[in-house]
CSV table of C-alpha atoms in Angstrom, one decimal:
chain,number,residue,atom,x,y,z
A,42,UNK,CA,-7.0,-25.5,19.6
A,43,UNK,CA,-9.5,-26.1,22.5
A,44,UNK,CA,-11.7,-23.2,22.5
A,45,UNK,CA,-13.2,-23.9,25.8
A,46,UNK,CA,-9.8,-23.8,28.2
A,47,UNK,CA,-8.9,-20.7,26.2
A,48,UNK,CA,-12.4,-18.7,27.2
A,49,UNK,CA,-11.8,-19.7,30.6
A,50,UNK,CA,-8.3,-18.7,30.2
A,51,UNK,CA,-9.7,-15.0,29.2
A,52,UNK,CA,-12.5,-15.1,32.1
A,53,UNK,CA,-9.4,-15.5,34.7
A,54,UNK,CA,-7.4,-13.0,32.9
A,55,UNK,CA,-9.5,-10.0,32.9
A,56,UNK,CA,-8.9,-6.6,31.3
A,57,UNK,CA,-6.2,-4.8,32.8
A,58,UNK,CA,-2.4,-5.1,32.1
A,59,UNK,CA,-1.8,-6.2,35.7
A,60,UNK,CA,-4.3,-9.0,35.2
A,61,UNK,CA,-2.5,-9.8,32.1
A,62,UNK,CA,0.0,-11.4,33.9
A,63,UNK,CA,-2.1,-14.1,35.0
A,64,UNK,CA,-3.4,-14.5,31.6
A,65,UNK,CA,-0.2,-15.0,30.6
A,66,UNK,CA,0.7,-17.9,33.1
A,67,UNK,CA,-2.5,-19.6,32.7
A,68,UNK,CA,-3.1,-19.4,28.8
A,69,UNK,CA,0.5,-21.1,28.0
A,70,UNK,CA,0.0,-23.8,30.7
A,71,UNK,CA,-2.7,-25.2,29.0
A,72,UNK,CA,-1.8,-24.3,25.2
A,73,UNK,CA,2.0,-23.3,24.6
A,74,UNK,CA,4.2,-24.9,27.2
A,75,UNK,CA,5.8,-27.7,24.8
A,76,UNK,CA,6.7,-24.7,22.5
A,77,UNK,CA,7.5,-22.2,24.1
A,78,UNK,CA,11.4,-21.4,25.4
A,79,UNK,CA,11.7,-19.9,29.0
A,80,UNK,CA,12.9,-16.7,27.8
A,81,UNK,CA,9.4,-16.4,25.7
A,82,UNK,CA,7.4,-17.5,28.4
A,83,UNK,CA,9.0,-15.1,31.1
A,84,UNK,CA,9.0,-12.3,28.4
A,85,UNK,CA,7.4,-9.0,29.5
A,86,UNK,CA,4.6,-7.1,28.0
A,87,UNK,CA,6.0,-5.1,24.6
A,88,UNK,CA,5.8,-1.6,26.6
A,89,UNK,CA,7.5,-2.9,30.0
A,90,UNK,CA,10.6,-3.9,28.2
A,91,UNK,CA,13.5,-1.4,28.8
A,92,UNK,CA,15.8,-0.6,25.8
A,93,UNK,CA,18.3,-3.6,26.9
A,94,UNK,CA,15.6,-6.1,27.4
A,95,UNK,CA,14.2,-4.9,24.2
A,96,UNK,CA,17.5,-6.2,22.6
A,97,UNK,CA,17.7,-9.3,24.1
A,98,UNK,CA,14.6,-10.2,22.9
A,99,UNK,CA,15.2,-8.6,19.3
A,100,UNK,CA,18.3,-11.1,19.1
A,101,UNK,CA,16.4,-14.3,20.5
A,102,UNK,CA,13.8,-13.8,17.4
A,103,UNK,CA,16.5,-13.5,14.9
A,104,UNK,CA,18.1,-16.6,16.1
A,105,UNK,CA,14.7,-18.2,16.2
A,106,UNK,CA,14.2,-17.3,12.6
A,107,UNK,CA,17.8,-18.7,11.5
A,108,UNK,CA,17.0,-21.6,13.4
A,109,UNK,CA,13.8,-22.6,12.3
A,110,UNK,CA,13.7,-20.8,8.8
A,111,UNK,CA,17.2,-20.4,7.8
A,112,UNK,CA,16.9,-17.2,6.9
A,113,UNK,CA,19.7,-14.5,8.4
A,114,UNK,CA,17.2,-11.6,9.2
A,115,UNK,CA,17.3,-8.2,11.1
A,116,UNK,CA,14.5,-7.7,13.4
A,117,UNK,CA,14.2,-3.9,14.8
A,118,UNK,CA,11.9,-2.2,17.1
A,119,UNK,CA,11.1,0.9,15.3
A,120,UNK,CA,9.4,3.3,17.2
A,121,UNK,CA,6.3,5.8,16.5
A,122,UNK,CA,8.1,9.4,14.9
A,123,UNK,CA,7.4,12.7,16.5
A,124,UNK,CA,4.7,14.9,15.1
A,125,UNK,CA,3.7,12.3,13.2
A,126,UNK,CA,0.1,10.9,12.4
A,127,UNK,CA,-0.4,8.4,9.6
A,128,UNK,CA,-3.1,8.1,7.2
A,129,UNK,CA,-4.0,6.6,4.2
A,130,UNK,CA,-6.0,7.1,1.2
A,131,UNK,CA,-7.5,5.2,-1.8
A,132,UNK,CA,-8.8,6.1,-5.1
A,133,UNK,CA,-11.8,4.0,-6.2
A,134,UNK,CA,-12.1,5.8,-9.3
A,135,UNK,CA,-8.9,4.3,-10.7
A,136,UNK,CA,-8.6,1.2,-8.6
A,137,UNK,CA,-8.5,-1.3,-11.0
A,138,UNK,CA,-8.9,-4.8,-8.7
A,139,UNK,CA,-5.8,-6.3,-10.0
A,140,UNK,CA,-4.8,-7.3,-6.5
A,141,UNK,CA,-0.9,-6.4,-7.2
A,142,UNK,CA,-1.3,-4.5,-3.3
A,143,UNK,CA,-2.3,-7.7,-1.9
A,144,UNK,CA,0.3,-9.8,-3.5
A,145,UNK,CA,3.0,-7.1,-2.1
A,146,UNK,CA,1.7,-7.3,1.0
A,147,UNK,CA,2.1,-11.0,0.9
A,148,UNK,CA,5.8,-10.6,0.0
A,149,UNK,CA,6.9,-7.7,2.4
A,150,UNK,CA,5.0,-9.0,5.1
A,151,UNK,CA,6.7,-12.8,5.1
A,152,UNK,CA,3.0,-14.6,5.0
A,153,UNK,CA,2.5,-18.4,5.3
A,154,UNK,CA,2.9,-19.1,1.0
A,155,UNK,CA,0.7,-21.9,0.7
A,156,UNK,CA,-2.6,-19.8,1.8
A,157,UNK,CA,-1.7,-16.9,-0.3
A,158,UNK,CA,-2.4,-15.3,3.2
A,159,UNK,CA,-2.6,-10.8,3.0
A,160,UNK,CA,-3.6,-8.1,4.7
A,161,UNK,CA,-5.2,-6.8,2.1
A,162,UNK,CA,-8.6,-8.2,0.5
A,163,UNK,CA,-9.8,-6.7,-2.6
A,164,UNK,CA,-13.7,-6.6,-3.0
A,165,UNK,CA,-15.2,-6.9,-6.0
A,166,UNK,CA,-18.5,-4.5,-6.1
A,167,UNK,CA,-21.1,-3.7,-8.4
A,168,UNK,CA,-21.0,-0.5,-9.8
A,169,UNK,CA,-24.1,1.7,-7.8
A,170,UNK,CA,-24.1,-0.5,-5.3
A,171,UNK,CA,-22.3,-0.1,-1.8
A,172,UNK,CA,-23.3,-3.9,-0.1
A,173,UNK,CA,-20.4,-5.5,1.1
A,174,UNK,CA,-22.5,-8.5,1.3
A,175,UNK,CA,-22.6,-8.7,-2.6
A,176,UNK,CA,-19.3,-8.6,-3.1
A,177,UNK,CA,-17.0,-11.0,-4.1
A,178,UNK,CA,-12.7,-11.7,-3.1
A,179,UNK,CA,-12.7,-14.5,-5.5
A,180,UNK,CA,-13.2,-13.0,-9.1
A,181,UNK,CA,-10.9,-14.4,-11.8
A,182,UNK,CA,-11.4,-12.5,-14.7
A,183,UNK,CA,-9.8,-9.8,-16.6
A,184,UNK,CA,-10.3,-6.6,-14.2
A,185,UNK,CA,-11.6,-4.0,-14.5
A,186,UNK,CA,-14.9,-5.8,-15.6
A,187,UNK,CA,-17.8,-4.0,-17.0
A,188,UNK,CA,-19.7,-3.0,-14.6
A,189,UNK,CA,-17.6,-3.4,-11.5
A,190,UNK,CA,-15.9,-1.5,-9.2
A,191,UNK,CA,-13.1,-2.6,-6.6
A,192,UNK,CA,-12.3,-1.8,-2.9
A,193,UNK,CA,-9.4,-3.0,-1.5
A,194,UNK,CA,-9.8,-3.4,2.5
A,195,UNK,CA,-7.0,-3.8,4.9
A,196,UNK,CA,-6.7,-2.7,8.7
A,197,UNK,CA,-8.3,1.0,9.0
A,198,UNK,CA,-6.0,1.9,11.9
A,199,UNK,CA,-9.1,3.2,13.7
A,200,UNK,CA,-8.9,6.3,16.4
A,201,UNK,CA,-11.9,4.2,18.2
A,202,UNK,CA,-10.6,0.8,17.5
A,203,UNK,CA,-12.9,-2.2,18.8
A,204,UNK,CA,-10.3,-4.4,18.4
A,205,UNK,CA,-8.3,-3.2,20.7
A,206,UNK,CA,-11.1,-2.7,23.5
A,207,UNK,CA,-11.8,-6.2,23.0
A,208,UNK,CA,-8.4,-7.5,23.7
A,209,UNK,CA,-8.8,-9.0,27.2
A,210,UNK,CA,-5.1,-8.8,27.9
A,211,UNK,CA,-3.7,-5.7,26.0
A,212,UNK,CA,-1.7,-7.5,23.9
A,213,UNK,CA,-3.2,-5.2,20.7
A,214,UNK,CA,-3.3,-1.3,21.5
A,215,UNK,CA,-2.8,1.8,19.1
A,216,UNK,CA,0.5,3.6,18.8
A,217,UNK,CA,1.4,7.2,19.0
A,218,UNK,CA,1.5,7.7,15.2
A,219,UNK,CA,-2.1,6.0,15.3
A,220,UNK,CA,-1.2,2.5,13.9
A,221,UNK,CA,-2.7,-0.5,15.5
A,222,UNK,CA,-0.1,-3.1,16.5
A,223,UNK,CA,0.0,-6.6,18.0
A,224,UNK,CA,2.7,-7.7,20.1
A,225,UNK,CA,2.6,-11.5,18.6
A,226,UNK,CA,4.3,-12.9,22.1
A,227,UNK,CA,1.8,-11.7,24.3
A,228,UNK,CA,-1.2,-12.5,22.0
A,229,UNK,CA,-2.9,-15.5,23.1
A,230,UNK,CA,-5.2,-16.2,20.5
A,231,UNK,CA,-8.4,-15.6,21.9
A,232,UNK,CA,-9.4,-13.9,18.3
A,233,UNK,CA,-11.9,-11.6,20.1
A,234,UNK,CA,-10.3,-8.5,18.1
A,235,UNK,CA,-10.7,-10.4,15.0
A,236,UNK,CA,-14.5,-11.1,15.8
A,237,UNK,CA,-14.7,-7.4,17.0
A,238,UNK,CA,-13.4,-5.9,13.7
A,239,UNK,CA,-16.1,-4.7,11.4
A,240,UNK,CA,-13.5,-4.8,8.4
A,241,UNK,CA,-12.7,-8.2,8.7
A,242,UNK,CA,-8.9,-6.7,8.8
A,243,UNK,CA,-7.1,-9.3,11.4
A,244,UNK,CA,-6.1,-12.8,10.4
A,245,UNK,CA,-5.3,-15.8,12.6
A,246,UNK,CA,-2.2,-18.1,12.1
A,247,UNK,CA,-4.1,-21.1,12.0
A,248,UNK,CA,-0.8,-23.2,11.2
A,249,UNK,CA,2.8,-22.4,11.8
A,250,UNK,CA,3.8,-19.9,8.6
A,251,UNK,CA,5.7,-21.8,5.9
A,252,UNK,CA,7.9,-19.7,3.4
A,253,UNK,CA,11.3,-20.8,1.8
A,254,UNK,CA,14.2,-19.1,3.4
A,255,UNK,CA,15.4,-17.1,-0.1
A,256,UNK,CA,11.6,-15.8,-0.3
A,257,UNK,CA,11.9,-14.2,3.5
A,258,UNK,CA,12.2,-10.8,3.6
A,259,UNK,CA,15.2,-10.0,6.2
A,260,UNK,CA,14.0,-6.5,7.0
A,261,UNK,CA,11.7,-7.0,10.0
A,262,UNK,CA,10.1,-5.2,13.3
A,263,UNK,CA,9.1,-6.9,16.1
A,264,UNK,CA,5.8,-5.2,16.0
A,265,UNK,CA,5.2,-5.9,11.9
A,266,UNK,CA,6.6,-8.3,9.8
A,267,UNK,CA,8.9,-10.8,11.4
A,268,UNK,CA,7.4,-14.1,10.9
A,269,UNK,CA,4.4,-14.6,13.4
A,270,UNK,CA,4.2,-17.3,15.8
A,271,UNK,CA,1.2,-20.2,15.2
A,272,UNK,CA,-2.0,-19.1,16.9
A,273,UNK,CA,-1.6,-15.5,17.4
A,274,UNK,CA,-3.6,-12.9,15.2
A,275,UNK,CA,-1.9,-10.3,12.9
A,276,UNK,CA,-2.6,-7.4,11.3
A,277,UNK,CA,-1.5,-4.4,8.5
A,278,UNK,CA,0.7,-2.1,10.4
A,279,UNK,CA,0.6,0.3,7.2
A,280,UNK,CA,4.2,-1.5,6.9
A,281,UNK,CA,5.6,0.4,10.0
A,282,UNK,CA,9.0,-1.0,9.3
A,283,UNK,CA,9.1,1.0,6.1
A,284,UNK,CA,7.1,4.1,7.1
A,285,UNK,CA,8.3,4.8,10.2
A,286,UNK,CA,11.6,5.3,8.6
A,287,UNK,CA,9.7,7.6,5.7
A,288,UNK,CA,9.2,5.2,3.3
A,289,UNK,CA,6.1,4.4,1.7
A,290,UNK,CA,4.0,1.5,2.4
A,291,UNK,CA,4.8,-1.8,0.3
A,292,UNK,CA,1.2,-1.6,-1.4
A,293,UNK,CA,1.2,1.6,-2.5
A,294,UNK,CA,4.6,1.3,-4.2
A,295,UNK,CA,3.1,-1.8,-6.0
A,296,UNK,CA,-0.2,-0.2,-7.4
A,297,UNK,CA,0.3,0.4,-10.6
A,298,UNK,CA,-2.9,2.2,-11.1
A,299,UNK,CA,-1.5,4.7,-8.4
A,300,UNK,CA,-4.3,4.7,-6.6
A,301,UNK,CA,-2.8,5.0,-3.1
A,302,UNK,CA,-2.1,7.6,-0.9
A,303,UNK,CA,0.3,7.6,2.1
A,304,UNK,CA,1.5,10.1,4.6
A,305,UNK,CA,1.2,12.6,7.7
A,306,UNK,CA,-1.9,14.0,8.2
A,307,UNK,CA,-0.6,16.9,10.7
A,308,UNK,CA,1.6,18.1,7.3
A,309,UNK,CA,-0.5,20.2,5.9
A,310,UNK,CA,1.3,20.3,2.5
A,311,UNK,CA,1.0,16.6,2.5
A,312,UNK,CA,-0.9,14.8,-0.3
A,313,UNK,CA,-3.5,13.5,2.0
A,314,UNK,CA,-4.6,16.0,3.5
A,315,UNK,CA,-4.8,17.8,0.1
A,316,UNK,CA,-7.2,14.7,-0.7
A,317,UNK,CA,-8.7,15.1,2.4
A,318,UNK,CA,-10.0,18.8,1.9
A,319,UNK,CA,-10.1,18.6,-1.8
A,320,UNK,CA,-11.6,15.4,-3.0
A,321,UNK,CA,-15.1,13.4,-1.8
A,322,UNK,CA,-13.9,11.1,0.7
A,323,UNK,CA,-15.7,8.6,2.8
A,324,UNK,CA,-15.0,5.9,5.4
A,325,UNK,CA,-16.3,2.1,5.2
A,326,UNK,CA,-19.1,2.1,8.0
A,327,UNK,CA,-18.8,5.4,9.4
A,328,UNK,CA,-21.8,4.5,11.5
A,329,UNK,CA,-20.2,2.2,13.5
A,330,UNK,CA,-18.0,4.9,15.0
A,331,UNK,CA,-14.6,3.5,14.4
A,332,UNK,CA,-13.0,6.7,13.2
A,333,UNK,CA,-10.4,4.8,10.4
A,334,UNK,CA,-7.3,6.7,9.1
A,335,UNK,CA,-7.9,5.2,5.9
A,336,UNK,CA,-10.0,7.0,3.6
A,337,UNK,CA,-11.7,6.1,0.4
A,338,UNK,CA,-12.1,8.6,-2.2
A,339,UNK,CA,-13.6,9.6,-6.2
A,340,UNK,CA,-12.0,11.5,-8.4
A,341,UNK,CA,-13.3,15.2,-8.1
B,299,UNK,CA,-16.5,14.6,5.9
B,300,UNK,CA,-15.0,17.8,7.2
B,301,UNK,CA,-11.6,18.1,7.5
B,302,UNK,CA,-11.6,19.5,10.8
B,303,UNK,CA,-13.5,16.5,12.8
B,304,UNK,CA,-10.7,14.4,11.6
B,305,UNK,CA,-7.6,16.5,12.7
B,306,UNK,CA,-9.6,17.0,16.2
B,307,UNK,CA,-9.7,13.1,16.2
B,308,UNK,CA,-6.0,13.1,16.4
B,309,UNK,CA,-6.0,12.9,19.9
B,310,UNK,CA,-2.8,11.5,21.8
B,311,UNK,CA,-4.1,7.5,22.3
B,312,UNK,CA,-1.2,5.8,23.8
B,313,UNK,CA,-0.1,4.7,27.2
B,314,UNK,CA,3.4,5.1,28.4
B,315,UNK,CA,6.1,3.1,28.0
B,316,UNK,CA,7.8,2.1,31.1
B,317,UNK,CA,11.3,2.8,29.9
B,318,UNK,CA,10.6,6.2,28.3
B,319,UNK,CA,13.8,6.0,25.9
B,320,UNK,CA,11.6,3.7,24.1
B,321,UNK,CA,8.4,5.9,23.8
B,322,UNK,CA,9.1,7.8,20.6
B,323,UNK,CA,11.9,7.7,17.7
B,324,UNK,CA,13.6,10.9,17.5
B,325,UNK,CA,12.3,13.6,14.8
B,326,UNK,CA,13.3,12.9,11.3
B,327,UNK,CA,16.7,14.4,10.8
B,328,UNK,CA,16.3,18.1,9.7
B,329,UNK,CA,18.2,18.1,6.4
B,330,UNK,CA,17.1,19.5,2.9
B,331,UNK,CA,14.0,18.2,1.7
B,332,UNK,CA,14.9,15.7,-1.3
B,333,UNK,CA,13.5,15.7,-4.6
B,334,UNK,CA,10.2,14.9,-6.2
B,335,UNK,CA,11.2,13.6,-9.8
B,336,UNK,CA,8.6,13.1,-12.5
B,337,UNK,CA,9.9,10.5,-14.5
B,338,UNK,CA,10.9,11.0,-18.3
B,339,UNK,CA,9.6,8.1,-20.0
B,340,UNK,CA,12.2,6.9,-22.4
B,341,UNK,CA,12.4,7.0,-26.1
B,342,UNK,CA,9.6,9.9,-26.2
B,343,UNK,CA,9.6,12.0,-29.2
B,344,UNK,CA,11.3,9.5,-30.9
B,345,UNK,CA,10.0,7.7,-34.2
B,346,UNK,CA,9.7,4.1,-34.6
B,347,UNK,CA,9.7,2.5,-37.7
B,348,UNK,CA,7.2,-0.2,-38.1
B,349,UNK,CA,8.2,-3.5,-37.0
B,350,UNK,CA,10.5,-5.7,-39.3
B,351,UNK,CA,7.1,-7.9,-40.0
B,352,UNK,CA,5.0,-4.7,-41.0
B,353,UNK,CA,4.1,-4.8,-44.8
B,354,UNK,CA,4.6,-0.9,-44.5
B,355,UNK,CA,8.3,-0.8,-43.5
B,356,UNK,CA,10.7,0.4,-45.5
B,357,UNK,CA,14.2,-1.1,-45.4
B,358,UNK,CA,15.8,1.8,-46.3
B,359,UNK,CA,14.8,3.8,-43.2
B,360,UNK,CA,16.5,3.6,-39.8
B,361,UNK,CA,14.9,1.9,-36.9
B,362,UNK,CA,14.3,4.9,-35.3
B,363,UNK,CA,14.5,8.4,-35.8
B,364,UNK,CA,13.9,12.1,-34.2
B,365,UNK,CA,11.2,13.9,-35.5
B,366,UNK,CA,13.4,16.5,-36.9
B,367,UNK,CA,15.0,13.8,-39.5
B,368,UNK,CA,11.8,13.9,-41.5
B,369,UNK,CA,9.7,17.3,-40.4
B,370,UNK,CA,11.0,20.5,-39.7
B,371,UNK,CA,12.7,23.5,-41.2
B,372,UNK,CA,15.6,21.4,-42.1
B,373,UNK,CA,15.1,17.7,-42.3
B,374,UNK,CA,17.8,15.0,-43.3
B,375,UNK,CA,15.5,12.6,-44.8
B,376,UNK,CA,12.9,13.8,-47.6
B,377,UNK,CA,10.5,11.5,-47.5
B,378,UNK,CA,7.7,12.9,-50.2
B,379,UNK,CA,4.0,10.8,-50.4
B,380,UNK,CA,0.8,11.3,-52.0
B,381,UNK,CA,-1.0,13.9,-50.9
B,382,UNK,CA,-3.6,12.5,-48.7
B,383,UNK,CA,-1.5,9.1,-48.2
B,384,UNK,CA,-0.6,8.5,-44.9
B,385,UNK,CA,3.0,7.9,-43.8
B,386,UNK,CA,2.6,6.6,-40.4
B,387,UNK,CA,0.7,4.0,-40.8
B,388,UNK,CA,1.1,2.0,-37.6
B,389,UNK,CA,-0.2,4.5,-35.5
B,390,UNK,CA,-3.6,4.4,-34.7
B,391,UNK,CA,-5.2,6.9,-32.1
B,392,UNK,CA,-8.2,6.0,-30.1
B,393,UNK,CA,-8.2,9.0,-28.0
B,394,UNK,CA,-12.0,10.5,-28.4
B,395,UNK,CA,-11.9,12.2,-31.7
B,396,UNK,CA,-8.6,13.5,-31.5
B,397,UNK,CA,-6.5,13.9,-34.7
B,398,UNK,CA,-2.9,14.2,-34.7
B,399,UNK,CA,-3.0,17.8,-35.1
B,400,UNK,CA,-4.7,18.4,-31.5
B,401,UNK,CA,-1.7,17.6,-30.1
B,402,UNK,CA,1.2,17.7,-32.7
B,403,UNK,CA,2.8,21.2,-33.9
B,404,UNK,CA,2.5,21.6,-37.7
B,405,UNK,CA,6.2,21.3,-37.7
B,406,UNK,CA,6.0,18.0,-35.8
B,407,UNK,CA,8.9,18.5,-33.5
B,408,UNK,CA,7.0,19.8,-30.5
B,409,UNK,CA,3.7,19.4,-28.9
B,410,UNK,CA,1.1,21.9,-29.4
B,411,UNK,CA,-2.2,23.1,-27.2
B,412,UNK,CA,-5.1,24.9,-29.0
B,413,UNK,CA,-4.2,28.3,-28.1
B,414,UNK,CA,-0.5,27.9,-29.7
B,415,UNK,CA,1.5,27.3,-26.6
B,416,UNK,CA,4.3,24.7,-27.6
B,417,UNK,CA,6.0,21.9,-25.2
B,418,UNK,CA,8.8,19.7,-25.6
B,419,UNK,CA,8.2,15.9,-25.7
B,420,UNK,CA,9.1,15.8,-22.3
B,421,UNK,CA,6.7,18.0,-21.3
B,422,UNK,CA,3.9,15.9,-22.1
B,423,UNK,CA,2.0,16.2,-19.0
B,424,UNK,CA,1.1,20.1,-19.9
B,425,UNK,CA,-0.4,19.1,-23.0
B,426,UNK,CA,-2.7,16.3,-21.4
B,427,UNK,CA,-3.6,19.0,-18.8
B,428,UNK,CA,-4.9,21.5,-21.1
B,429,UNK,CA,-8.0,19.0,-21.4
B,430,UNK,CA,-7.9,17.0,-18.7
B,431,UNK,CA,-7.5,19.9,-15.8
B,432,UNK,CA,-9.2,17.7,-13.1
B,433,UNK,CA,-7.1,14.8,-13.6
B,434,UNK,CA,-3.8,16.8,-14.0
B,435,UNK,CA,-5.0,19.1,-10.5
B,436,UNK,CA,-5.2,15.4,-8.8
B,437,UNK,CA,-2.0,14.6,-10.2
B,438,UNK,CA,0.0,17.4,-9.3
B,439,UNK,CA,-1.6,17.1,-5.8
B,440,UNK,CA,-0.9,13.3,-5.5
B,441,UNK,CA,-4.1,12.2,-6.0
B,442,UNK,CA,-3.7,10.9,-9.2
B,443,UNK,CA,-0.8,8.5,-10.8
B,444,UNK,CA,0.9,7.3,-7.7
B,445,UNK,CA,4.3,7.6,-6.3
B,446,UNK,CA,7.4,5.9,-5.1
B,447,UNK,CA,10.2,6.2,-2.5
B,448,UNK,CA,9.6,8.1,0.7
B,449,UNK,CA,6.8,9.9,2.1
B,450,UNK,CA,9.0,11.8,4.3
B,451,UNK,CA,11.0,14.0,2.1
B,452,UNK,CA,13.8,14.8,4.6
B,453,UNK,CA,14.2,11.0,4.8
B,454,UNK,CA,14.5,10.5,0.9
B,455,UNK,CA,13.6,11.1,-2.5
B,456,UNK,CA,10.6,10.3,-4.3
B,457,UNK,CA,9.3,9.7,-7.9
B,458,UNK,CA,6.1,9.9,-10.1
B,459,UNK,CA,5.3,8.4,-13.0
B,460,UNK,CA,4.5,10.4,-16.0
B,461,UNK,CA,0.9,10.5,-17.3
B,462,UNK,CA,2.5,8.4,-20.7
B,463,UNK,CA,3.6,5.8,-18.4
B,464,UNK,CA,0.4,4.7,-17.8
B,465,UNK,CA,-1.7,6.2,-21.1
B,466,UNK,CA,0.0,6.0,-24.3
B,467,UNK,CA,-1.2,9.5,-25.9
B,468,UNK,CA,-2.5,7.6,-28.6
B,469,UNK,CA,-4.5,5.1,-27.0
B,470,UNK,CA,-4.5,6.3,-23.3
B,471,UNK,CA,-7.0,3.9,-22.1
B,472,UNK,CA,-5.5,2.0,-18.8
B,473,UNK,CA,-7.2,-1.4,-20.8
B,474,UNK,CA,-7.6,-4.9,-18.2
B,475,UNK,CA,-5.1,-7.2,-16.9
B,476,UNK,CA,-5.7,-10.4,-15.2
B,477,UNK,CA,-5.6,-10.0,-11.2
B,478,UNK,CA,-2.5,-11.9,-9.5
B,479,UNK,CA,-2.7,-13.2,-6.0
B,480,UNK,CA,-5.9,-15.1,-5.6
B,481,UNK,CA,-7.0,-15.5,-2.4
B,482,UNK,CA,-6.5,-19.3,-0.9
B,483,UNK,CA,-7.6,-18.9,2.6
B,484,UNK,CA,-10.1,-21.3,3.4
B,485,UNK,CA,-10.9,-19.3,6.4
B,486,UNK,CA,-11.5,-16.3,4.3
B,487,UNK,CA,-14.8,-17.3,3.2
B,488,UNK,CA,-16.4,-14.3,0.9
B,489,UNK,CA,-14.9,-11.6,2.8
């Protein structure tokens, strides 16, 4: 992709939703016209779609998945639940670094197979050190290794999210339950958000994701695990297609060490609240002021 | 970190939708909250004969039996061993410096705490809790041991693993595994 034209589009686009219409008409013209259907090209911002318009978009995404991937899938527009604020906590005392969470994310969220893409990166850290710079993600030996501990990192769904502020066209925003989402049909792939994230939690689709039809997870949502187009940024959504219907995230269920805890921060009886109130909890890079919804804790 | 700070930070953060009917999903159906089930590990409290290639295996003994078959007040099988000669030679305990009697009741059909409280094998977690109080409390509150199913019990049930699903009682070390799913994305670098 040509960086210069992208950046130009960005400057012209400005930072408001109104001006976004302008960015939309510039960016696709220079980049995407050949690959876009006319409906896609004219599609409104996710939040401006009426229920009926949304239905049309969802059926179109389903039809395109069938055509391009040969898979019959259901794509839903699943909204936040009333009275729910999601939080996630991870027990660093018990995480063994097996990367089963990263694998589950890969399968659940229809990631590109060849790159082993996943929204989760597991850092192998040296005990006594908190330096992310000295960590390794490519370790390939029996775990947990002597003198090491493991820190899985994924989107922290920050309340003060630098990625959201960085987006020039409001293609990414924070939803009422705290989940930061991307409208993949609106994203123009400028990657400002990716650069703004202190946790390296965003991913860019350099190539069209390749997934065999039989491996595609058909239970999809528009804002989460539907197969993303090439050239857009994507990220962990706390599996909103599962969690907004009461289920636990895929990475949590896959964890053989039971190190992951998910729930509603507004429920005083929830596990996540117990952890915040009763264990040693910290957030990653607290000094950058992002106010994450993702907490790390140690056994008391 | 104070929980108060956290909860105060949970301000409504979203700008509106042009179609309000798409704003929020209806509150979860107000049904009876569903159950949290703790997995009952299969064949807990069942004696398994040594494997067929084990030299100590006695071909006259059953493949498996309950403890009460040979122990307790009315054993069906009376096996006499020389005093001091072990019978359960396939059992290796690597659990601190614990011995059989720290956990097994004298009549062997139950588990027993140091203060004499006895538990059925299915209540094994209570035995563990005697010596691992803080972990057991964390487990009870969902901070240790994990879960599956629904975070929202009004929409579905939840299951939890038992201690011995992850920590065999005789040798509870979780052990090592080979990691799966290595990152292969050339753009990822070292995080």
